[in-house]
mmCIF file with all atom_site columns, C-alpha atoms in Angstrom:
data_model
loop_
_atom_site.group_PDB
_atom_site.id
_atom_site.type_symbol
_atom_site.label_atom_id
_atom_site.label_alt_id
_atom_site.label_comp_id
_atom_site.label_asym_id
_atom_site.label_entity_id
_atom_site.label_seq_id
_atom_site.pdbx_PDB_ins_code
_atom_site.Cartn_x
_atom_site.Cartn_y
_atom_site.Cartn_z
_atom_site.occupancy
_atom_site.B_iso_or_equiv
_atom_site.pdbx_formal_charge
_atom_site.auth_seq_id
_atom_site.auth_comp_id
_atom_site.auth_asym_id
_atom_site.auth_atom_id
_atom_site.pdbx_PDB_model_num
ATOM 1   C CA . UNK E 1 1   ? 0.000  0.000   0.000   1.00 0.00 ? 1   UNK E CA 1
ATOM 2   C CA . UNK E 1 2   ? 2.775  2.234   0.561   1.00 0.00 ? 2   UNK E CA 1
ATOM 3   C CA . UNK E 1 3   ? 4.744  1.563   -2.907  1.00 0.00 ? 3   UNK E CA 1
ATOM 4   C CA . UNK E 1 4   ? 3.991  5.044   -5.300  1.00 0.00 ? 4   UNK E CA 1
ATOM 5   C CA . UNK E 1 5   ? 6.583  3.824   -7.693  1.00 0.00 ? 5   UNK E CA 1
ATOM 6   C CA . UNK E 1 6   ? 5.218  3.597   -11.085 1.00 0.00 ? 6   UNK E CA 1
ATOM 7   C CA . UNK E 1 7   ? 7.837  0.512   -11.700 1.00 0.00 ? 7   UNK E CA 1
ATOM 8   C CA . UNK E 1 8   ? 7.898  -0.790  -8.817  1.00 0.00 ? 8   UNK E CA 1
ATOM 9   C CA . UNK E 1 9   ? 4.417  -1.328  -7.473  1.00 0.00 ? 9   UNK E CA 1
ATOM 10  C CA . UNK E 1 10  ? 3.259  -3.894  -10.866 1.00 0.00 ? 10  UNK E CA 1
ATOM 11  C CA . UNK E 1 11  ? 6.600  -5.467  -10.423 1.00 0.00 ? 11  UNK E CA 1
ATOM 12  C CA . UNK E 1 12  ? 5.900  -6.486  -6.834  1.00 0.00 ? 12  UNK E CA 1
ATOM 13  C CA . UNK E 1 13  ? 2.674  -7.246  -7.460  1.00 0.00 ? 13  UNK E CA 1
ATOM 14  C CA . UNK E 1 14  ? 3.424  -10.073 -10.279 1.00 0.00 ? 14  UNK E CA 1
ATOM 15  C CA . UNK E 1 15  ? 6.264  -11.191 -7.700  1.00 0.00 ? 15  UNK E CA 1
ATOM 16  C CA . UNK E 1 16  ? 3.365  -11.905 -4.949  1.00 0.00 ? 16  UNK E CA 1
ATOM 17  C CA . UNK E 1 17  ? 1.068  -13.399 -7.951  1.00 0.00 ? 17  UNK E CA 1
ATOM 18  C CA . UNK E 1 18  ? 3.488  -15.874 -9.984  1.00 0.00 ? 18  UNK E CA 1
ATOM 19  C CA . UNK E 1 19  ? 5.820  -16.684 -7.398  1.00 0.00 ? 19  UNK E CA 1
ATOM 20  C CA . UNK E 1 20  ? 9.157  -16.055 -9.894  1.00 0.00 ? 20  UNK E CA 1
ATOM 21  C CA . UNK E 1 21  ? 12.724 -15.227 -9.161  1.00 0.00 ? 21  UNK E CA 1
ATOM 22  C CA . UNK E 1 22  ? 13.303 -11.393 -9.117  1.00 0.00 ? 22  UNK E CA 1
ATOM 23  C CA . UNK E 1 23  ? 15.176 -11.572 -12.189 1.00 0.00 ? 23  UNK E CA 1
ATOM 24  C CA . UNK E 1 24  ? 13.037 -14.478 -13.866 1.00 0.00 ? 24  UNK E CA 1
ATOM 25  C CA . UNK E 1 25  ? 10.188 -11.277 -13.507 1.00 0.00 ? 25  UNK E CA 1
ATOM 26  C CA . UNK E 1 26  ? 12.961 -8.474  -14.721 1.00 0.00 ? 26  UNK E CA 1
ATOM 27  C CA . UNK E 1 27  ? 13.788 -10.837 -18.086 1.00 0.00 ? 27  UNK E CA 1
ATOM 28  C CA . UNK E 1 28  ? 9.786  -10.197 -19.228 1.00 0.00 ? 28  UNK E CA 1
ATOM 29  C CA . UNK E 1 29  ? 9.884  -9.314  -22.514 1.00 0.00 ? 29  UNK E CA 1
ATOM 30  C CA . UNK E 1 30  ? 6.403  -7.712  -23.925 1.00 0.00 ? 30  UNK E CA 1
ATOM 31  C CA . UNK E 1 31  ? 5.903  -10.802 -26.397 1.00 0.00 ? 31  UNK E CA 1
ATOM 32  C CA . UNK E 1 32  ? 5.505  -12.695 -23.562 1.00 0.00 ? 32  UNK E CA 1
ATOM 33  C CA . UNK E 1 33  ? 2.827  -11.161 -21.729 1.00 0.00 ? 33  UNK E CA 1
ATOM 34  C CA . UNK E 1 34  ? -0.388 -12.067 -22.684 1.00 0.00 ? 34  UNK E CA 1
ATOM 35  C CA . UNK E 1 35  ? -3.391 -9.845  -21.436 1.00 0.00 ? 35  UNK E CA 1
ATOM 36  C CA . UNK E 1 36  ? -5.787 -11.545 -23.472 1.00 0.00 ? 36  UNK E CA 1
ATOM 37  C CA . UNK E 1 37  ? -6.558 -14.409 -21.383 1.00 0.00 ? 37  UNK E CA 1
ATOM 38  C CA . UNK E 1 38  ? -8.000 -13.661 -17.806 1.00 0.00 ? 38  UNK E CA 1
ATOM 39  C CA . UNK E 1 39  ? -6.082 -14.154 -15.558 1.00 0.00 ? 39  UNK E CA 1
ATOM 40  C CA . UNK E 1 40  ? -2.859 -12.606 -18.006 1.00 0.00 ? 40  UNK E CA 1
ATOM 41  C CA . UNK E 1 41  ? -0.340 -14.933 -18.438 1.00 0.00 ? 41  UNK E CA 1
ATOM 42  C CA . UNK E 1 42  ? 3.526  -14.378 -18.722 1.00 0.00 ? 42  UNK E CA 1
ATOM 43  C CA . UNK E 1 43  ? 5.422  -16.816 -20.658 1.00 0.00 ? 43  UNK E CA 1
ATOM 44  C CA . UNK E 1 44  ? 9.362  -17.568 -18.239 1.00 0.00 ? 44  UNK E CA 1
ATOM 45  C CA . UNK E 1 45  ? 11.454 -18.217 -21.521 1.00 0.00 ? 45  UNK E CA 1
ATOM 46  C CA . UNK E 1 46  ? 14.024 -21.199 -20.719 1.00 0.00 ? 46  UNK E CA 1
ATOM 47  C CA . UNK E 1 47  ? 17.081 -18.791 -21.025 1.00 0.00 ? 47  UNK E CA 1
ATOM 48  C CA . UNK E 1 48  ? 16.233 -16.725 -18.164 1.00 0.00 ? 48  UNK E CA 1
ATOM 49  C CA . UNK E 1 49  ? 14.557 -19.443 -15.971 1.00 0.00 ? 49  UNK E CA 1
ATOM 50  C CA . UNK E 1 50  ? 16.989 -20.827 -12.965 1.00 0.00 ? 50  UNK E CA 1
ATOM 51  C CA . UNK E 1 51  ? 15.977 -24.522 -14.044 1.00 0.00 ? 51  UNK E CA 1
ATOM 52  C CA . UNK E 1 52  ? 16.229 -23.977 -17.889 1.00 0.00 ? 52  UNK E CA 1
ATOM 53  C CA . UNK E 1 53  ? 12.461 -25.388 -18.244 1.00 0.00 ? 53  UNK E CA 1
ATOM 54  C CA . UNK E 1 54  ? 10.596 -22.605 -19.646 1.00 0.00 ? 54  UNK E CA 1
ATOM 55  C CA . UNK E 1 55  ? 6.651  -22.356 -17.891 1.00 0.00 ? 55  UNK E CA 1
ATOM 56  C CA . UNK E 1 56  ? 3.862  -20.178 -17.577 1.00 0.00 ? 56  UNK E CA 1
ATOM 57  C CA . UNK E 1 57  ? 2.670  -17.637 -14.503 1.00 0.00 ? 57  UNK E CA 1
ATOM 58  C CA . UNK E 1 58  ? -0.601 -16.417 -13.971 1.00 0.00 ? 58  UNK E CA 1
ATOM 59  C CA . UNK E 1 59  ? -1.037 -12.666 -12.978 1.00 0.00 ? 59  UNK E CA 1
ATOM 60  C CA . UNK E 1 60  ? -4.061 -11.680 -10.320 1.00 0.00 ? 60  UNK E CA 1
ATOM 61  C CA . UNK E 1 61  ? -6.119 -8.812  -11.372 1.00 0.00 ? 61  UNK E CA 1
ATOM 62  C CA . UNK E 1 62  ? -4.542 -6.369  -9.432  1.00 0.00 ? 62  UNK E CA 1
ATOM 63  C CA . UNK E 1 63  ? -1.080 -7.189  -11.005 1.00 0.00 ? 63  UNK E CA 1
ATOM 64  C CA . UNK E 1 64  ? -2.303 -7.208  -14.488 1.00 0.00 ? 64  UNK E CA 1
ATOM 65  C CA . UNK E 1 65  ? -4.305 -3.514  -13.904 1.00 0.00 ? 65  UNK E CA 1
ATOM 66  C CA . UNK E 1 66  ? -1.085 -2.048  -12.830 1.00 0.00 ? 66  UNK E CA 1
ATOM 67  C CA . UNK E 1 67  ? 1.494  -3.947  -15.053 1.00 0.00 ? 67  UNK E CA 1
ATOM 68  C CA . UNK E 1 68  ? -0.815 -2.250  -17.980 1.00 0.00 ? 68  UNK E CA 1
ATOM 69  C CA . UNK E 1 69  ? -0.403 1.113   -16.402 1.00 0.00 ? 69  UNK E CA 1
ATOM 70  C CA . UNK E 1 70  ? 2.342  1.005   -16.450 1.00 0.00 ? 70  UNK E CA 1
ATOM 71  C CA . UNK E 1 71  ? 2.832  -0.342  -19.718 1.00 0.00 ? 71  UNK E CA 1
ATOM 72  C CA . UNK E 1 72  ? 0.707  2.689   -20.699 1.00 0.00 ? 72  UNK E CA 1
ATOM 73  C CA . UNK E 1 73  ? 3.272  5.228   -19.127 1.00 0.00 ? 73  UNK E CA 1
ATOM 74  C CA . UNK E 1 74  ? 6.223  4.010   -20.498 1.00 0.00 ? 74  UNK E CA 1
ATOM 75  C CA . UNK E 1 75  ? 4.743  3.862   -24.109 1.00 0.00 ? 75  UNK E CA 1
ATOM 76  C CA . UNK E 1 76  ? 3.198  7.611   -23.841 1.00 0.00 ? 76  UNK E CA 1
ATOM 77  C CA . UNK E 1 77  ? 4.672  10.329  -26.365 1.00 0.00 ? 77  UNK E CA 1
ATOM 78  C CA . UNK E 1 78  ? 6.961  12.481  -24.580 1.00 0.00 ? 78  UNK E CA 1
ATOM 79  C CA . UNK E 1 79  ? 7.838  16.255  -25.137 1.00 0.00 ? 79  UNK E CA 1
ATOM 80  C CA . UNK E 1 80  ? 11.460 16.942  -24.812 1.00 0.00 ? 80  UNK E CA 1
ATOM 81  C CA . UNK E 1 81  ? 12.258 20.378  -25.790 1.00 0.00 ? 81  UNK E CA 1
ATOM 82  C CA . UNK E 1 82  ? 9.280  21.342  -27.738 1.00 0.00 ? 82  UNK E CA 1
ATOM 83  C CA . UNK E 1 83  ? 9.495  18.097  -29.858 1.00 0.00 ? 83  UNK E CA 1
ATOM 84  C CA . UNK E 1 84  ? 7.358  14.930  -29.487 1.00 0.00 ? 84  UNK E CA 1
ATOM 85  C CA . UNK E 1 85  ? 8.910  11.737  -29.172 1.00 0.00 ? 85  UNK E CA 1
ATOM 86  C CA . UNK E 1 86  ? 7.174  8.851   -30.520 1.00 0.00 ? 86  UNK E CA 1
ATOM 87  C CA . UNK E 1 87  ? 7.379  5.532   -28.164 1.00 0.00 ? 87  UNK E CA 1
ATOM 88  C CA . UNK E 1 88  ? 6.747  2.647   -30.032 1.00 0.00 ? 88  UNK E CA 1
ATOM 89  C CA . UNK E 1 89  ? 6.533  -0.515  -28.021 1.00 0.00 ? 89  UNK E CA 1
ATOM 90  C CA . UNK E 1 90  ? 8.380  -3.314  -29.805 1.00 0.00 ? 90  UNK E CA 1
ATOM 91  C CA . UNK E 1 91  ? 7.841  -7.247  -28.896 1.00 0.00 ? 91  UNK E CA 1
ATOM 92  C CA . UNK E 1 92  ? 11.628 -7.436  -27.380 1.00 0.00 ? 92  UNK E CA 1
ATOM 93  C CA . UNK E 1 93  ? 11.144 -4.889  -25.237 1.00 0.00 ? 93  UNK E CA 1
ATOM 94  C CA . UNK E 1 94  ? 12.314 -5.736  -21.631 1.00 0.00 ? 94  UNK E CA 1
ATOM 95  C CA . UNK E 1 95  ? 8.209  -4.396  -19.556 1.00 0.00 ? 95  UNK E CA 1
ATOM 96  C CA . UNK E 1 96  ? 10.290 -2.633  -16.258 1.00 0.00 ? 96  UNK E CA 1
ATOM 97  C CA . UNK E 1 97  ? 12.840 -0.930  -18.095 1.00 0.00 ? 97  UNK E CA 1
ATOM 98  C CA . UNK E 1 98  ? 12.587 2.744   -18.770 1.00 0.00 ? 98  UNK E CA 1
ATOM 99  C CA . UNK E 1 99  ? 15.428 3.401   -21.268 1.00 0.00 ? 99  UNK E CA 1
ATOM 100 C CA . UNK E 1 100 ? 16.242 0.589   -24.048 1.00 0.00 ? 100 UNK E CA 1
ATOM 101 C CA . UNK E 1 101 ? 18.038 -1.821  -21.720 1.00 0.00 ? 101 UNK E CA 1
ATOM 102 C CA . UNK E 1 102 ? 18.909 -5.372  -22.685 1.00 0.00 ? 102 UNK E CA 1
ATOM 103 C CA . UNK E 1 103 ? 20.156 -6.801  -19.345 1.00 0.00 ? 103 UNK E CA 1
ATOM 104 C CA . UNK E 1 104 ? 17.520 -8.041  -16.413 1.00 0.00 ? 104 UNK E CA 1
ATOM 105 C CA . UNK E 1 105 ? 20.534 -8.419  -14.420 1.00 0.00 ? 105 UNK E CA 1
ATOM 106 C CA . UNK E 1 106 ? 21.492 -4.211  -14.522 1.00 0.00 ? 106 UNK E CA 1
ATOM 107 C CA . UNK E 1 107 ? 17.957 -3.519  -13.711 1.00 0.00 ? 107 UNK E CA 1
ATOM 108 C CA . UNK E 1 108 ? 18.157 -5.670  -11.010 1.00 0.00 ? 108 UNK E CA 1
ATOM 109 C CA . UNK E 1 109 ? 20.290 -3.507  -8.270  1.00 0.00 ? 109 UNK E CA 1
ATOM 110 C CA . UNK E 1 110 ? 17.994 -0.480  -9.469  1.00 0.00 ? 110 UNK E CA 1
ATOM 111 C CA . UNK E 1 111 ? 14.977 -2.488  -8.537  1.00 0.00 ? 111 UNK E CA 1
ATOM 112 C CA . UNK E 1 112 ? 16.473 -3.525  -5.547  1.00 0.00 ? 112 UNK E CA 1
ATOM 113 C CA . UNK E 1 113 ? 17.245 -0.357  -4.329  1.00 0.00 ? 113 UNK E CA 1
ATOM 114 C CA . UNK E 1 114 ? 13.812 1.447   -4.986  1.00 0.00 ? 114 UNK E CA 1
ATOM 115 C CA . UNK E 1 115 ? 12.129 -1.105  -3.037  1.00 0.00 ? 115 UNK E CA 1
ATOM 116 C CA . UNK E 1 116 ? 14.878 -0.970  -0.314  1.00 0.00 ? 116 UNK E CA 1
ATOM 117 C CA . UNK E 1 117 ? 13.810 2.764   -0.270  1.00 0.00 ? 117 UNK E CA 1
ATOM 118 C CA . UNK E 1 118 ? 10.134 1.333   -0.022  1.00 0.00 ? 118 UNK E CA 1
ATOM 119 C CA . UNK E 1 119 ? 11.026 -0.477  3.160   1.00 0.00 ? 119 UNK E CA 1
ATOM 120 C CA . UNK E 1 120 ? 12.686 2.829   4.882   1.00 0.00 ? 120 UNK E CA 1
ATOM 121 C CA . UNK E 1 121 ? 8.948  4.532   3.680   1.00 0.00 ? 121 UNK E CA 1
ATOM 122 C CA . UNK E 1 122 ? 6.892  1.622   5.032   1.00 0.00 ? 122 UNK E CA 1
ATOM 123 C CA . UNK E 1 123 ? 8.834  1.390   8.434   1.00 0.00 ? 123 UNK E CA 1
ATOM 124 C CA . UNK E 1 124 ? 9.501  -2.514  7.713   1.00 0.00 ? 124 UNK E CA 1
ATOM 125 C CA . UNK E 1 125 ? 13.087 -2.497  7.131   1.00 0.00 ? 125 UNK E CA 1
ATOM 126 C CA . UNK E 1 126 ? 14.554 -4.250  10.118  1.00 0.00 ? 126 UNK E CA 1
ATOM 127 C CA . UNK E 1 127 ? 17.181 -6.672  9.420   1.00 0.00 ? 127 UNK E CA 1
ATOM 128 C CA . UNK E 1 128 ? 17.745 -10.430 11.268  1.00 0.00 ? 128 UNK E CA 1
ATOM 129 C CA . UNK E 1 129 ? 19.657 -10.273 14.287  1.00 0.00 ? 129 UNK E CA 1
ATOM 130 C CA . UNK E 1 130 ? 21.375 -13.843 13.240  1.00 0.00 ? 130 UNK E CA 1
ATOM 131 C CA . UNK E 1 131 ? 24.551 -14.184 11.190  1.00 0.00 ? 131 UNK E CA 1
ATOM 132 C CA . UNK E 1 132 ? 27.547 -12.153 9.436   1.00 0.00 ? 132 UNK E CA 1
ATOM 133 C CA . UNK E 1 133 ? 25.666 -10.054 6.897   1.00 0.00 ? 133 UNK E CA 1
ATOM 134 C CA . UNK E 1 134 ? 22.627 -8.102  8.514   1.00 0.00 ? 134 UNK E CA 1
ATOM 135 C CA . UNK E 1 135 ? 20.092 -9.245  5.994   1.00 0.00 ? 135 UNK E CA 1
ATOM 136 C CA . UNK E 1 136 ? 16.576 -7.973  5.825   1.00 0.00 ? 136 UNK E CA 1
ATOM 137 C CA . UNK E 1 137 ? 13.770 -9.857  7.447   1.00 0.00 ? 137 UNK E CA 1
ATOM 138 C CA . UNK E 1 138 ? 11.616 -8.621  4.331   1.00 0.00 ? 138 UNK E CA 1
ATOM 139 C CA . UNK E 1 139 ? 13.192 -9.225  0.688   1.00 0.00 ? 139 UNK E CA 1
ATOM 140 C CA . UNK E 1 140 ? 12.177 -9.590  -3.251  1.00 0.00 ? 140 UNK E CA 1
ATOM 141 C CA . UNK E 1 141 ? 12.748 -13.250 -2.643  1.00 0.00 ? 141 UNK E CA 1
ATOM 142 C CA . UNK E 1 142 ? 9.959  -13.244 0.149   1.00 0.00 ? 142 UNK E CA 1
ATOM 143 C CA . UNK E 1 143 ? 7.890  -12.568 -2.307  1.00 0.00 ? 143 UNK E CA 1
ATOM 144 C CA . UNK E 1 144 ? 8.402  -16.143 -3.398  1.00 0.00 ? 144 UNK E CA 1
ATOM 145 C CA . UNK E 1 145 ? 8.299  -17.912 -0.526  1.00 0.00 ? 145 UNK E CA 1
ATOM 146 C CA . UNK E 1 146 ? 4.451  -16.115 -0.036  1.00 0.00 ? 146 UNK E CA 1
ATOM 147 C CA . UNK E 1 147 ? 3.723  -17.676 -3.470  1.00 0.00 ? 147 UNK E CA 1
ATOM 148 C CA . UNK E 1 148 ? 5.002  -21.390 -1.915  1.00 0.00 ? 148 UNK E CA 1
ATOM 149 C CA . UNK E 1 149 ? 2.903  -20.957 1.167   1.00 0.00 ? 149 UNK E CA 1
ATOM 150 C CA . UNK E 1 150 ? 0.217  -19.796 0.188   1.00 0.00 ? 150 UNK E CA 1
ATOM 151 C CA . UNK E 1 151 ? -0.049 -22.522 -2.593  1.00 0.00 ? 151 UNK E CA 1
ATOM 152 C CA . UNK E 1 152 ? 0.686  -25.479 -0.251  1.00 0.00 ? 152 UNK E CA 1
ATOM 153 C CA . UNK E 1 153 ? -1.514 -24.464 1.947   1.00 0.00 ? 153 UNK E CA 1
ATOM 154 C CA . UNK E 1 154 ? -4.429 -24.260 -0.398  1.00 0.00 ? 154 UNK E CA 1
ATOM 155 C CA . UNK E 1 155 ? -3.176 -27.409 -2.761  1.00 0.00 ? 155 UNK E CA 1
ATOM 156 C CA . UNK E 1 156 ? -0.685 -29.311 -1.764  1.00 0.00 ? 156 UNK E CA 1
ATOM 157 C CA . UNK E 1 157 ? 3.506  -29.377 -1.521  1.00 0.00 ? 157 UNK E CA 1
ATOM 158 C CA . UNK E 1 158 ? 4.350  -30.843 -4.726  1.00 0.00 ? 158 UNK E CA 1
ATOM 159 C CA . UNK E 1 159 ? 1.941  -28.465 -6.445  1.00 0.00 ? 159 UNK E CA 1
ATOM 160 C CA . UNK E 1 160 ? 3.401  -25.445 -4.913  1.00 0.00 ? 160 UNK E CA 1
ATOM 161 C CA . UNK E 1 161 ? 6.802  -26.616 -6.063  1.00 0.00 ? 161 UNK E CA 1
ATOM 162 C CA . UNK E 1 162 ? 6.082  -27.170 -9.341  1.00 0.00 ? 162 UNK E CA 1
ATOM 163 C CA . UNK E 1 163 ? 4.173  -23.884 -9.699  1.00 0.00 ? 163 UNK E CA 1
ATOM 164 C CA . UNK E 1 164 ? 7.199  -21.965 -8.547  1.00 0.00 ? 164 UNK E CA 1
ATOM 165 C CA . UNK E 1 165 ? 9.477  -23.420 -11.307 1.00 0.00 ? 165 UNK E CA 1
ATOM 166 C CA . UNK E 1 166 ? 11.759 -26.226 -8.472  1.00 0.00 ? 166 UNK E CA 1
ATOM 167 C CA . UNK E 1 167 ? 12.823 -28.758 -11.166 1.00 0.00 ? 167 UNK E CA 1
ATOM 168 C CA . UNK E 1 168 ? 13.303 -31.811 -8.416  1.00 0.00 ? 168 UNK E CA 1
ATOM 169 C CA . UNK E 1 169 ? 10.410 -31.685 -6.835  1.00 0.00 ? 169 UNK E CA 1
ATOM 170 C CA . UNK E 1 170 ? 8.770  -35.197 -5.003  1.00 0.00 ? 170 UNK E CA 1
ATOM 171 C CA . UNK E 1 171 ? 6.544  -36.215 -7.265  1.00 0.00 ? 171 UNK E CA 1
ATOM 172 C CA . UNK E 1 172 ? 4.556  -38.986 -6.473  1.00 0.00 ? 172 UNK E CA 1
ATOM 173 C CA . UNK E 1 173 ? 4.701  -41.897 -8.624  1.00 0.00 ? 173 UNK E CA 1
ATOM 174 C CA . UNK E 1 174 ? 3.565  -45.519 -8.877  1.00 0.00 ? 174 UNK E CA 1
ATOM 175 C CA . UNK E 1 175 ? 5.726  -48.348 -10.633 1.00 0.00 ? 175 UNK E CA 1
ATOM 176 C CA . UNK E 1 176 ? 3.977  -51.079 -12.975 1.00 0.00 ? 176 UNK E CA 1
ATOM 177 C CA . UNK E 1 177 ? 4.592  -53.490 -10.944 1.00 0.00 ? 177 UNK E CA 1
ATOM 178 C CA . UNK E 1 178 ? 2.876  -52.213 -7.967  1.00 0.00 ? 178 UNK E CA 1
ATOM 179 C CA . UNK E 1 179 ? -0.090 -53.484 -9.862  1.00 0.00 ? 179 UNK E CA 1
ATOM 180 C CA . UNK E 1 180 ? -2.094 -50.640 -9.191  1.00 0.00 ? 180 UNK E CA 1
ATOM 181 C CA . UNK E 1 181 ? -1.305 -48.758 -12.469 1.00 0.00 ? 181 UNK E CA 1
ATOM 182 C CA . UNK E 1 182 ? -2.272 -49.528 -16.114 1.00 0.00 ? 182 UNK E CA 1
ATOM 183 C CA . UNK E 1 183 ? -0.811 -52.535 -17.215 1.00 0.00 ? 183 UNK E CA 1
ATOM 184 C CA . UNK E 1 184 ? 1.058  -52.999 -20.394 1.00 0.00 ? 184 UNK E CA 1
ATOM 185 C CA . UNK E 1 185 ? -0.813 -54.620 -23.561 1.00 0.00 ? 185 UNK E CA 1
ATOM 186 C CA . UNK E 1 186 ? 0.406  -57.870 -24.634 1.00 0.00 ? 186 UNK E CA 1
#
């Protein structure tokens, strides 16, 4: 509620929604995104997914109404000294860069740091008293772990891993010779 930042607010909110990796969400390209299905869908491509298996994350309302927003701002003609400047969105556009940027990983320390500004705002940036580095109790990556929870709790574990991309998940299984599965044709 207290995020203002026209970047920064969509971006969390398809964090809390999909359950990706920060930089799994800062690799979106606009080809991917796909508002015409409700909920909107983003397409993870393999290259910039952890586990190399590509998959697809579901947005909530909320995150798709702001992603488009700001999708809307960033693609608005601009007036720079008298002039208009034409902003044409183009399919291999990176969605939370402002300027033509190629790399998720440069925007990442950017994004990091206007949501570290966020916590100072929102009065929730305390850090763990345990070990060396003093990291902060909240994080991008807790963003994820809401995703897990929350899914478990409502499905099940091996569900809520598969959703959020984990590649060696338990799966259950049943052998053939268990009997209790189809049996091969003779």
């Amino acid at each position: 509620m207290a995020c203002n930042n026209r970047r920064l607010k969509p971006y969390l909110l398809v964090l809390a929604s999909g359950g990706m990796r920060a930089t799994e969400r800062l690799a979106i390209r606009l080809m991917v995104v796909d508002f015409s299905d409700s909920p909107s869908k983003v397409h993870i491509r393999r290259e910039y997914a952890k586990t190399k298996v590509p998959r697809d994350i579901y947005m909530s309302e909320e995150a798709t109404q702001y992603l488009k927003q700001w999708l809307d701002w960033k693609y608005q003609d601009r007036k720079i000294k008298g002039s208009t400047i034409k902003r044409q969105a183009l399919g291999h556009d990176l969605v939370f860069t402002v300027y033509n940027a190629n790399d998720p990983n440069s925007l990442y320390v950017k994004v990091l740091n206007e949501f570290e500004r966020l916590l100072n705002v929102a009065g929730m940036d305390q850090r763990k008293d345990s070990g060396v580095q003093q990291r902060r109790k909240v994080t991008l990556h807790s963003m994820r772990r809401f995703v897990k929870t929350v899914v478990s709790d409502q499905v099940n574990q091996d569900y809520s891993e598969w959703f959020i991309g984990h590649n060696k998940s338990p799966y259950y299984s049943k052998s053939l010779r268990d009997g209790s599965c189809m049996q091969r044709s003779v």
